Tab-separated table of C-alpha atoms and ligand atoms in Angstrom:
chain	number	residue	atom	x	y	z
A	1	MET	CA	45.185	79.934	-16.372
A	2	THR	CA	41.817	81.776	-17.501
A	3	GLN	CA	38.797	79.895	-18.121
A	4	LEU	CA	36.086	80.999	-20.223
A	5	HIS	CA	32.383	80.300	-19.083
A	6	ARG	CA	29.609	80.509	-21.523
A	7	GLU	CA	28.024	84.179	-21.529
A	8	VAL	CA	24.998	84.483	-19.276
A	9	ASP	CA	22.679	87.853	-18.484
A	10	VAL	CA	24.142	88.491	-15.071
A	11	VAL	CA	26.946	87.603	-13.097
A	12	LEU	CA	27.303	88.001	-9.100
A	13	ALA	CA	29.932	88.430	-7.447
A	14	GLY	CA	29.202	86.691	-3.773
A	15	PHE	CA	26.643	84.308	-2.722
A	16	GLY	CA	25.119	85.584	0.664
A	17	TRP	CA	21.423	86.958	1.319
A	18	THR	CA	21.653	90.056	-1.164
A	19	ALA	CA	23.009	88.000	-3.923
A	20	ALA	CA	20.786	84.752	-3.060
A	21	ILE	CA	17.791	87.444	-3.509
A	22	LEU	CA	18.754	88.936	-6.295
A	23	ALA	CA	19.050	85.786	-8.019
A	24	HIS	CA	16.004	84.661	-7.424
A	25	GLU	CA	14.141	87.614	-8.768
A	26	LEU	CA	16.234	87.873	-11.837
A	27	THR	CA	15.586	84.057	-12.632
A	28	GLN	CA	12.100	84.486	-11.854
A	29	ASP	CA	11.967	87.041	-14.702
A	30	GLY	CA	13.678	84.652	-17.016
A	31	LEU	CA	17.512	85.919	-16.923
A	32	GLU	CA	19.985	83.263	-16.536
A	33	VAL	CA	22.278	84.320	-13.663
A	34	VAL	CA	25.655	82.932	-12.336
A	35	ALA	CA	26.933	83.612	-8.826
A	36	LEU	CA	30.398	83.835	-8.136
A	37	GLU	CA	30.921	82.774	-4.411
A	38	ARG	CA	34.748	82.582	-2.768
A	39	GLY	CA	33.759	80.144	0.188
A	40	GLY	CA	32.081	76.390	-0.012
A	41	TRP	CA	28.731	75.476	-0.955
A	42	ARG	CA	26.358	74.641	1.637
A	43	ASP	CA	22.889	72.969	1.999
A	44	THR	CA	20.739	72.449	4.543
A	45	PRO	CA	21.164	68.780	4.988
A	46	THR	CA	24.352	68.704	4.775
A	47	ASP	CA	25.516	71.883	7.116
A	48	PHE	CA	22.424	72.510	9.406
A	49	PRO	CA	21.714	69.263	10.311
A	50	THR	CA	19.134	69.880	13.373
A	51	THR	CA	21.387	67.214	15.450
A	52	HIS	CA	24.425	69.150	15.497
A	53	ALA	CA	23.483	72.736	14.367
A	54	PRO	CA	23.128	73.593	18.254
A	55	ASP	CA	26.335	73.287	18.847
A	56	GLU	CA	27.369	76.666	20.402
A	57	LEU	CA	31.066	76.306	20.698
A	58	ARG	CA	31.541	75.043	17.235
A	59	TYR	CA	29.530	77.837	15.459
A	60	TYR	CA	29.396	80.573	17.474
A	61	TRP	CA	32.223	80.854	19.581
A	62	ARG	CA	34.780	79.034	17.461
A	63	HIS	CA	33.478	81.122	14.546
A	64	GLU	CA	33.130	78.201	11.746
A	65	MET	CA	31.239	79.262	9.166
A	66	PHE	CA	32.663	82.689	8.670
A	67	GLN	CA	35.430	84.566	7.309
A	68	GLU	CA	38.744	83.317	8.975
A	69	THR	CA	41.220	86.386	9.933
A	70	ALA	CA	44.302	84.495	8.859
A	71	GLN	CA	42.623	84.626	5.847
A	72	GLU	CA	41.854	88.338	5.302
A	73	THR	CA	41.412	90.816	8.077
A	74	GLN	CA	41.037	94.502	8.361
A	75	THR	CA	42.754	96.796	11.078
A	76	PHE	CA	40.756	98.622	13.510
A	77	ARG	CA	41.215	101.919	15.750
A	78	ASN	CA	38.263	103.838	17.455
A	79	ARG	CA	39.689	107.235	16.531
A	80	ARG	CA	42.038	108.818	14.482
A	81	GLY	CA	45.480	109.211	16.071
A	82	GLN	CA	44.818	106.286	17.688
A	83	THR	CA	46.970	103.498	15.884
A	84	ALA	CA	44.947	100.562	13.963
A	85	LEU	CA	45.553	97.371	15.110
A	86	PRO	CA	44.707	94.189	13.050
A	87	ILE	CA	41.691	92.410	13.937
A	88	ARG	CA	42.731	89.119	14.908
A	89	ARG	CA	39.780	87.212	16.592
A	90	TRP	CA	36.067	88.764	15.573
A	91	GLY	CA	34.560	90.610	18.280
A	92	SER	CA	31.968	92.959	17.030
A	93	TYR	CA	30.816	91.605	13.771
A	94	LEU	CA	31.548	88.088	11.590
A	95	PRO	CA	32.064	88.557	8.245
A	96	GLY	CA	30.698	85.431	6.139
A	97	VAL	CA	32.269	83.563	3.849
A	98	GLY	CA	30.374	80.410	1.323
A	99	VAL	CA	27.145	79.994	0.416
A	100	GLY	CA	24.517	81.925	2.466
A	101	GLY	CA	27.239	84.392	3.408
A	102	GLY	CA	26.875	86.355	6.661
A	103	GLY	CA	23.072	84.825	6.972
A	104	VAL	CA	24.232	81.470	8.067
A	105	HIS	CA	24.731	82.847	11.569
B	1	MET	CA	30.374	65.203	-3.983
B	2	GLN	CA	27.658	63.721	-6.502
B	3	GLN	CA	28.760	63.514	-10.321
B	4	GLY	CA	25.747	63.247	-12.335
B	5	HIS	CA	25.303	64.161	-15.634
B	6	LEU	CA	25.557	68.206	-15.925
B	7	GLY	CA	25.227	69.239	-19.456
B	8	ARG	CA	24.833	72.554	-20.661
B	9	ARG	CA	23.359	73.997	-17.305
B	10	SER	CA	26.253	72.252	-15.136
B	11	PHE	CA	27.498	73.513	-11.900
B	12	LEU	CA	31.301	74.511	-11.641
B	13	ARG	CA	31.950	73.302	-8.653
B	14	GLY	CA	34.953	74.170	-6.018
B	15	ASN	CA	37.255	74.213	-9.265
B	16	LEU	CA	39.853	76.975	-10.313
B	17	LEU	CA	40.250	79.374	-8.207
B	18	GLY	CA	38.529	77.595	-5.211
B	19	PHE	CA	35.320	79.349	-6.241
B	20	THR	CA	31.850	77.796	-5.845
B	21	ALA	CA	30.050	78.879	-9.345
B	22	LEU	CA	26.046	78.439	-9.324
B	23	VAL	CA	24.036	78.166	-12.766
B	24	LEU	CA	20.412	79.278	-12.158
B	25	PRO	CA	18.626	79.037	-15.239
B	26	SER	CA	14.868	79.867	-14.705
B	27	ALA	CA	13.178	77.366	-17.270
B	28	LEU	CA	14.890	74.587	-14.836
B	29	ARG	CA	14.618	75.684	-11.459
B	30	ALA	CA	11.913	73.425	-10.530
B	31	LEU	CA	14.394	70.347	-11.377
B	32	GLU	CA	17.361	71.888	-10.245
B	33	PHE	CA	15.662	71.814	-6.450
B	34	GLY	CA	14.349	68.313	-7.022
B	35	GLY	CA	17.822	67.636	-6.409
B	36	ALA	CA	19.245	65.813	-9.069
B	37	ASN	CA	21.838	67.669	-9.904
B	38	MET	CA	22.423	69.729	-6.661
B	39	PRO	CA	25.968	69.844	-5.628
B	40	TRP	CA	24.732	67.594	-2.542
B	41	SER	CA	25.278	64.093	-1.624
B	42	ALA	CA	23.114	62.028	0.531
B	43	GLY	CA	24.047	61.399	4.255
B	44	ALA	CA	27.009	63.627	3.982
B	45	ALA	CA	26.203	65.859	6.884
B	46	SER	CA	29.483	66.746	8.699
B	47	PRO	CA	29.828	64.662	12.106
B	48	PRO	CA	29.165	66.519	15.051
B	49	TYR	CA	32.606	68.389	15.435
B	50	ALA	CA	35.419	68.020	13.133
B	51	GLY	CA	37.583	69.742	15.828
B	52	ILE	CA	37.172	67.128	18.386
B	53	THR	CA	40.839	65.986	19.484
B	54	ASP	CA	41.794	63.309	21.932
B	55	ALA	CA	45.150	64.969	21.394
B	56	ARG	CA	46.304	66.647	24.791
B	57	TYR	CA	48.475	69.630	25.240
B	58	PHE	CA	49.748	70.311	29.200
B	59	ALA	CA	52.918	68.660	30.640
B	60	ALA	CA	51.477	67.201	33.763
B	61	SER	CA	52.548	70.229	36.231
B	62	GLU	CA	50.720	72.299	33.728
B	63	TYR	CA	47.810	70.216	33.816
B	64	ALA	CA	47.499	70.585	37.709
B	65	MET	CA	48.110	74.503	37.792
B	66	VAL	CA	45.235	74.637	35.421
B	67	ASP	CA	43.065	71.974	37.226
B	68	ALA	CA	43.883	74.043	40.722
B	69	ILE	CA	43.432	77.540	38.619
B	70	THR	CA	39.984	76.516	37.182
B	71	ALA	CA	39.032	75.292	40.503
B	72	ARG	CA	39.051	78.987	41.885
B	73	ILE	CA	37.533	80.896	39.264
B	74	ILE	CA	34.333	77.766	39.180
B	75	PRO	CA	34.679	76.468	42.728
B	76	SER	CA	32.718	73.836	44.073
B	77	ASP	CA	30.508	75.302	46.766
B	78	ASP	CA	26.851	75.059	48.038
B	79	THR	CA	25.614	75.863	44.490
B	80	GLY	CA	27.084	72.707	43.264
B	81	PRO	CA	29.836	71.147	41.818
B	82	GLY	CA	32.422	73.476	40.079
B	83	ALA	CA	35.194	73.336	37.099
B	84	LYS	CA	37.001	70.489	38.858
B	85	GLU	CA	34.008	68.078	39.004
B	86	ALA	CA	33.322	69.422	35.291
B	87	SER	CA	36.628	67.797	33.780
B	88	VAL	CA	37.087	72.002	32.502
B	89	ALA	CA	41.097	71.169	32.338
B	90	ASP	CA	40.427	68.639	30.237
B	91	PHE	CA	38.568	70.508	27.922
B	92	ILE	CA	41.241	72.973	27.937
B	93	ASP	CA	43.713	70.338	27.142
B	94	HIS	CA	42.017	69.582	24.345
B	95	GLN	CA	41.022	72.638	22.990
B	96	LEU	CA	44.649	74.011	22.819
B	97	ALA	CA	46.278	70.722	21.338
B	98	GLY	CA	43.598	71.561	17.946
B	99	PHE	CA	43.537	74.535	15.640
B	100	TYR	CA	42.208	76.840	18.720
B	101	GLY	CA	45.183	76.440	20.702
B	102	ARG	CA	47.445	77.172	17.411
B	103	GLY	CA	45.668	79.932	16.508
B	104	GLN	CA	44.972	78.613	12.952
B	105	ARG	CA	41.822	80.832	12.016
B	106	TRP	CA	43.388	84.072	13.628
B	107	TYR	CA	45.646	85.943	11.631
B	108	MET	CA	48.777	85.755	13.866
B	109	GLN	CA	51.499	88.506	12.237
B	110	GLY	CA	52.811	91.210	13.603
B	111	PRO	CA	52.883	94.148	14.654
B	112	PHE	CA	52.200	93.635	18.189
B	113	PRO	CA	52.437	97.066	19.840
B	114	GLU	CA	50.674	97.813	23.246
B	115	PRO	CA	47.089	97.369	22.123
B	116	LEU	CA	44.004	99.122	23.296
B	117	GLU	CA	41.519	97.762	25.600
B	118	THR	CA	39.349	97.536	22.408
B	119	GLN	CA	41.345	95.752	20.213
B	120	GLY	CA	40.609	92.674	21.704
B	121	TYR	CA	43.142	89.899	21.380
B	122	GLN	CA	46.496	91.050	20.607
B	123	ALA	CA	49.039	88.767	22.124
B	124	PRO	CA	51.814	87.568	19.956
B	125	HIS	CA	51.208	83.954	20.575
B	126	PRO	CA	48.527	81.742	19.502
B	127	PRO	CA	46.279	80.475	22.849
B	128	ALA	CA	48.251	77.411	23.342
B	129	GLU	CA	51.672	79.964	24.035
B	130	LEU	CA	50.005	81.905	25.807
B	131	TRP	CA	48.571	79.486	28.307
B	132	ARG	CA	52.419	77.938	28.201
B	133	THR	CA	54.368	80.794	28.814
B	134	GLY	CA	51.734	82.437	31.253
B	135	LEU	CA	51.568	79.377	33.250
B	136	ALA	CA	55.148	79.242	33.483
B	137	ALA	CA	55.279	83.143	34.746
B	138	LEU	CA	52.326	82.742	37.300
B	139	GLU	CA	54.557	79.403	38.231
B	140	GLN	CA	57.481	81.516	38.898
B	141	HIS	CA	55.456	84.319	40.521
B	142	CYS	CA	54.022	81.741	43.484
B	143	ARG	CA	57.459	80.161	44.185
B	144	ASP	CA	59.340	84.073	44.348
B	145	SER	CA	56.370	85.713	46.300
B	146	HIS	CA	54.830	82.864	48.550
B	147	GLY	CA	57.450	80.300	48.394
B	148	ALA	CA	55.447	77.414	46.613
B	149	GLY	CA	53.740	76.455	42.932
B	150	PHE	CA	50.208	78.033	42.677
B	151	ALA	CA	48.774	74.092	43.325
B	152	ALA	CA	50.382	73.886	46.677
B	153	LEU	CA	49.000	76.892	47.905
B	154	ASP	CA	45.648	77.639	49.522
B	155	ASP	CA	42.868	78.610	48.318
B	156	ASP	CA	42.920	82.222	50.006
B	157	THR	CA	46.045	82.863	48.566
B	158	GLN	CA	45.219	81.533	45.682
B	159	ASP	CA	42.324	83.904	44.850
B	160	ASP	CA	44.464	86.302	45.761
B	161	ILE	CA	46.489	85.892	43.296
B	162	LEU	CA	44.095	85.325	40.746
B	163	LYS	CA	42.419	88.665	41.561
B	164	ALA	CA	45.714	90.840	41.330
B	165	MET	CA	46.139	89.331	38.102
B	166	GLU	CA	42.537	90.653	37.004
B	167	ASP	CA	43.271	93.822	38.394
B	168	GLY	CA	46.594	93.953	36.692
B	169	GLU	CA	48.560	94.429	39.759
B	170	ILE	CA	51.213	91.556	39.474
B	171	ASP	CA	53.694	91.581	36.593
B	172	LEU	CA	54.449	88.389	34.972
B	173	VAL	CA	57.232	87.782	32.599
B	174	SER	CA	56.505	88.604	29.081
B	175	THR	CA	52.723	87.725	29.837
B	176	ASN	CA	50.263	90.590	30.192
B	177	ALA	CA	48.505	89.332	33.612
B	178	ALA	CA	45.014	90.884	33.214
B	179	GLN	CA	44.930	89.658	29.325
B	180	PHE	CA	45.994	86.122	30.419
B	181	PHE	CA	43.331	85.709	33.577
B	182	ASP	CA	40.618	87.016	31.120
B	183	PHE	CA	41.647	84.448	28.874
B	184	MET	CA	41.769	81.542	31.454
B	185	ARG	CA	38.220	82.475	32.667
B	186	GLU	CA	36.842	82.929	29.253
B	187	MET	CA	37.719	79.273	28.747
B	188	THR	CA	37.093	77.965	32.006
B	189	ILE	CA	33.031	79.250	31.311
B	190	GLU	CA	33.669	77.503	27.771
B	191	GLY	CA	34.766	74.382	29.519
B	192	PHE	CA	32.093	74.562	32.061
B	193	PHE	CA	28.933	75.079	29.947
B	194	CYS	CA	30.332	73.454	26.673
B	195	ASP	CA	28.548	70.313	25.011
B	196	PRO	CA	30.001	67.261	26.722
B	197	VAL	CA	31.191	66.264	23.472
B	198	TYR	CA	34.205	68.778	24.046
B	199	ASP	CA	35.220	66.897	27.129
B	200	GLY	CA	33.823	69.409	29.604
B	201	ASN	CA	30.930	70.060	31.673
B	202	ARG	CA	31.154	66.312	32.414
B	203	ASN	CA	28.382	64.648	33.345
B	204	MET	CA	26.583	68.002	32.403
B	205	VAL	CA	27.250	69.505	35.772
B	206	GLY	CA	27.649	73.094	34.193
B	207	TRP	CA	24.025	72.865	32.836
B	208	ARG	CA	22.356	71.126	35.625
B	209	MET	CA	23.426	73.978	37.823
B	210	VAL	CA	21.738	76.391	35.859
B	211	GLY	CA	18.345	73.947	34.810
B	212	PHE	CA	19.464	73.832	30.945
B	213	PRO	CA	17.454	70.900	29.423
B	214	GLY	CA	20.361	71.472	26.691
B	215	ALA	CA	19.628	72.600	22.925
B	216	ARG	CA	17.243	70.395	22.002
B	217	TYR	CA	15.664	70.481	18.906
B	218	ASP	CA	12.272	71.098	19.148
B	219	TYR	CA	10.814	73.054	22.682
B	220	ARG	CA	6.668	73.176	20.652
B	221	ASP	CA	5.746	71.490	23.661
B	222	PHE	CA	6.391	74.011	26.087
B	223	LEU	CA	5.567	76.784	24.401
B	224	HIS	CA	2.884	77.412	26.855
B	225	HIS	CA	4.503	76.345	30.049
B	226	ASN	CA	3.890	80.356	31.215
B	227	GLY	CA	7.514	80.649	32.896
B	228	ALA	CA	6.967	77.600	34.985
B	229	ALA	CA	10.564	75.718	35.524
B	230	ILE	CA	11.059	72.983	32.939
B	231	SER	CA	12.815	70.065	34.530
B	232	MET	CA	13.849	67.737	32.216
B	233	PRO	CA	17.312	65.819	31.962
B	234	PRO	CA	19.869	67.237	29.881
B	235	VAL	CA	20.759	66.336	26.374
B	236	GLY	CA	23.840	66.917	24.375
B	237	LEU	CA	24.493	66.861	20.889
B	238	MET	CA	25.435	62.763	21.546
B	239	GLY	CA	22.244	62.330	23.855
B	240	ARG	CA	22.498	61.761	27.706
B	241	PRO	CA	24.698	59.838	29.480
B	242	ALA	CA	21.981	57.372	30.435
B	243	TRP	CA	21.921	56.585	26.762
B	244	THR	CA	25.446	56.093	25.995
B	245	ARG	CA	28.699	55.386	27.257
B	246	GLN	CA	29.643	57.358	30.087
C	301	FAD	C1	25.859	86.782	13.811
C	301	FAD	C2	24.861	87.889	13.508
C	301	FAD	C3	23.343	88.165	13.555
C	301	FAD	C4	22.940	88.826	12.396
C	301	FAD	N1	21.220	88.803	13.219
C	301	FAD	C5	20.758	89.586	11.980
C	301	FAD	C6	19.178	89.781	12.448
C	301	FAD	O1	18.626	89.385	13.470
C	301	FAD	N2	18.130	89.798	11.521
C	301	FAD	C7	18.879	90.589	10.334
C	301	FAD	O2	18.089	91.660	9.788
C	301	FAD	N3	20.344	90.675	10.222
C	301	FAD	C8	20.867	89.790	11.205
C	301	FAD	N4	22.428	89.904	10.777
C	301	FAD	C9	23.015	90.396	9.580
C	301	FAD	C10	22.796	89.641	8.089
C	301	FAD	O3	22.928	88.310	8.460
C	301	FAD	C11	23.273	90.167	7.103
C	301	FAD	O4	23.475	91.820	6.932
C	301	FAD	C12	23.362	89.805	5.957
C	301	FAD	O5	23.352	88.738	5.694
C	301	FAD	C13	24.268	90.298	4.632
C	301	FAD	O6	24.097	89.762	3.706
C	301	FAD	P1	24.936	90.210	2.226
C	301	FAD	O7	24.352	89.271	1.326
C	301	FAD	O8	24.835	91.500	1.620
C	301	FAD	O9	26.530	90.221	2.573
C	301	FAD	P2	27.114	88.692	3.111
C	301	FAD	O10	26.197	87.842	3.584
C	301	FAD	O11	28.131	89.053	3.902
C	301	FAD	O12	27.440	88.149	1.549
C	301	FAD	C14	28.303	88.248	0.874
C	301	FAD	C15	29.060	87.091	0.415
C	301	FAD	O13	30.220	87.434	-0.618
C	301	FAD	C16	31.034	86.422	-0.634
C	301	FAD	N5	32.455	87.177	-1.074
C	301	FAD	C17	33.119	88.429	-0.528
C	301	FAD	N6	33.955	88.881	-1.436
C	301	FAD	C18	33.789	88.058	-2.329
C	301	FAD	C19	34.812	88.000	-3.432
C	301	FAD	N7	35.693	88.917	-3.904
C	301	FAD	N8	34.299	86.923	-4.382
C	301	FAD	C20	33.331	85.988	-4.260
C	301	FAD	N9	32.918	86.091	-3.483
C	301	FAD	C21	32.922	87.324	-2.559
C	301	FAD	C22	31.512	85.896	0.681
C	301	FAD	O14	32.096	85.076	0.923
C	301	FAD	C23	30.063	86.223	1.178
C	301	FAD	O15	29.819	85.228	1.158
C	301	FAD	C24	23.194	89.193	11.289
C	301	FAD	C25	24.526	88.992	11.058
C	301	FAD	C26	25.440	88.566	12.043
C	301	FAD	C27	26.839	87.555	11.538
C-alpha cells in the first residue's frame, strides 16, 4: 500500500546523530524536514530514566537498543581467501536502530 | 501513546512499514518541544528489565552441574564468596529460559562451517541448546574418564577437566569444548557481577568483593575524593537489600 505524504523540502533517511544535526540545522533555516527512521521512537524520560539506564547487562551485554542480527547482519572475514561468515553476535561495533541511532549507547 | 489533535504538523507514528516519521517544521519547534504533541506519554518508562523471567531452563541434574561448574570458575575462597554464594546458577537458569537462551536477537541460520577464532559466536545452537548439549557431553566425558558425574568429582579433578576444556584438550561429542568453556566463563562472570534483579550477584557479593557501590545516579559528592576508597553499601536498580525484600 502506498502512502502519499505531503511534500516537504528535505527527507532524511534514518534519524541518528547525523540526521538529527542536519534536521536541526535545516529547520533553523526554515526548511521543512521529515526523517524516516526504521526503528522506534525514543525519548529521554521513557527510555533513559536515570533509575534503570545504568543496567549494564541489559544495554551493554544484551545490546538492547541496537540492531538485532536476527533482523539484519553482515558477513565478516579478516582477509581474502578466508570464508566470510555471518556475524551472529555483535563484537567490535554496534549498529544503531531507532531514534538516536548508534548515539544512544 | 498520546493521541492528541495532530493537525497538519502531524507525526506519522509507527504506521506503515514500521517507520517512525517525524515532521519538524521550524516555526512550531518551540511548541513541539513543549511536549503537547510529542509521541510520548508521561509515566510510561519501561520497567527496569523487560527480559526478567521467573522461568527456568535446567533440569535438576543440569542445575547441579552448573552450580558445581560455576563454583570452580569463581570459587569461594579467602578473597570472599564465589559463584555459588552469588547464585550464579540461578542467573544462568533464568537467562537461558528467556530471549537470550533462545538466541532470539541473533542471526541463527546456517551455514555453520568451522569458524575462524575471530568470527565470534558460530555455534549452530542458540545459547540454551549449547548449554544443554555441552553439559550432556561433559557429563558423558566425566563418566567415561572418571567414573562419576562432574558434580560428584573432587575440586581438583573438576579444575583439571575445566582447564582441559579451556585449552581445547578434551573432545566433547558435538560440542567445541573451548567455545563452550568460554561461554560458561562469560555467563559466570555476568551472573557474579550483574544487578541482583537478574537473580545473580545475590546479596551483592560480587560488588562487595570489588568494592563497587552500584551504578548510582549521582557521584558528584565524590568527585574530589582524590583516590581514597569510597565505602558505601552497594545499591542496585531496585534499591538495596536493607530497603526491600530479601
Ligand atoms: C558503543 C559505542 C560507543 C561510541 N562511542 C563514541 C564516542 O565516545 N565518541 C564519538 O564521537 N562517537 C562514539 N561512537 C560513534 C557514534 O555514536 C556514531 O558514529 C554515531 O552515532 C553515528 O551516527 P550516524 O547518524 O551517522 O549513524 P547512526 O547513528 O547509525 O544512524 C543511522 C540511523 O539510520 C537508521 N537507518 C538505517 N537504515 C535505514 C533505512 N533503510 N531506513 C530508515 N532508517 C534507516 C538506523 O536505524 C539509525 O537510527 C560510539 C558508538 C558506539 C556504538
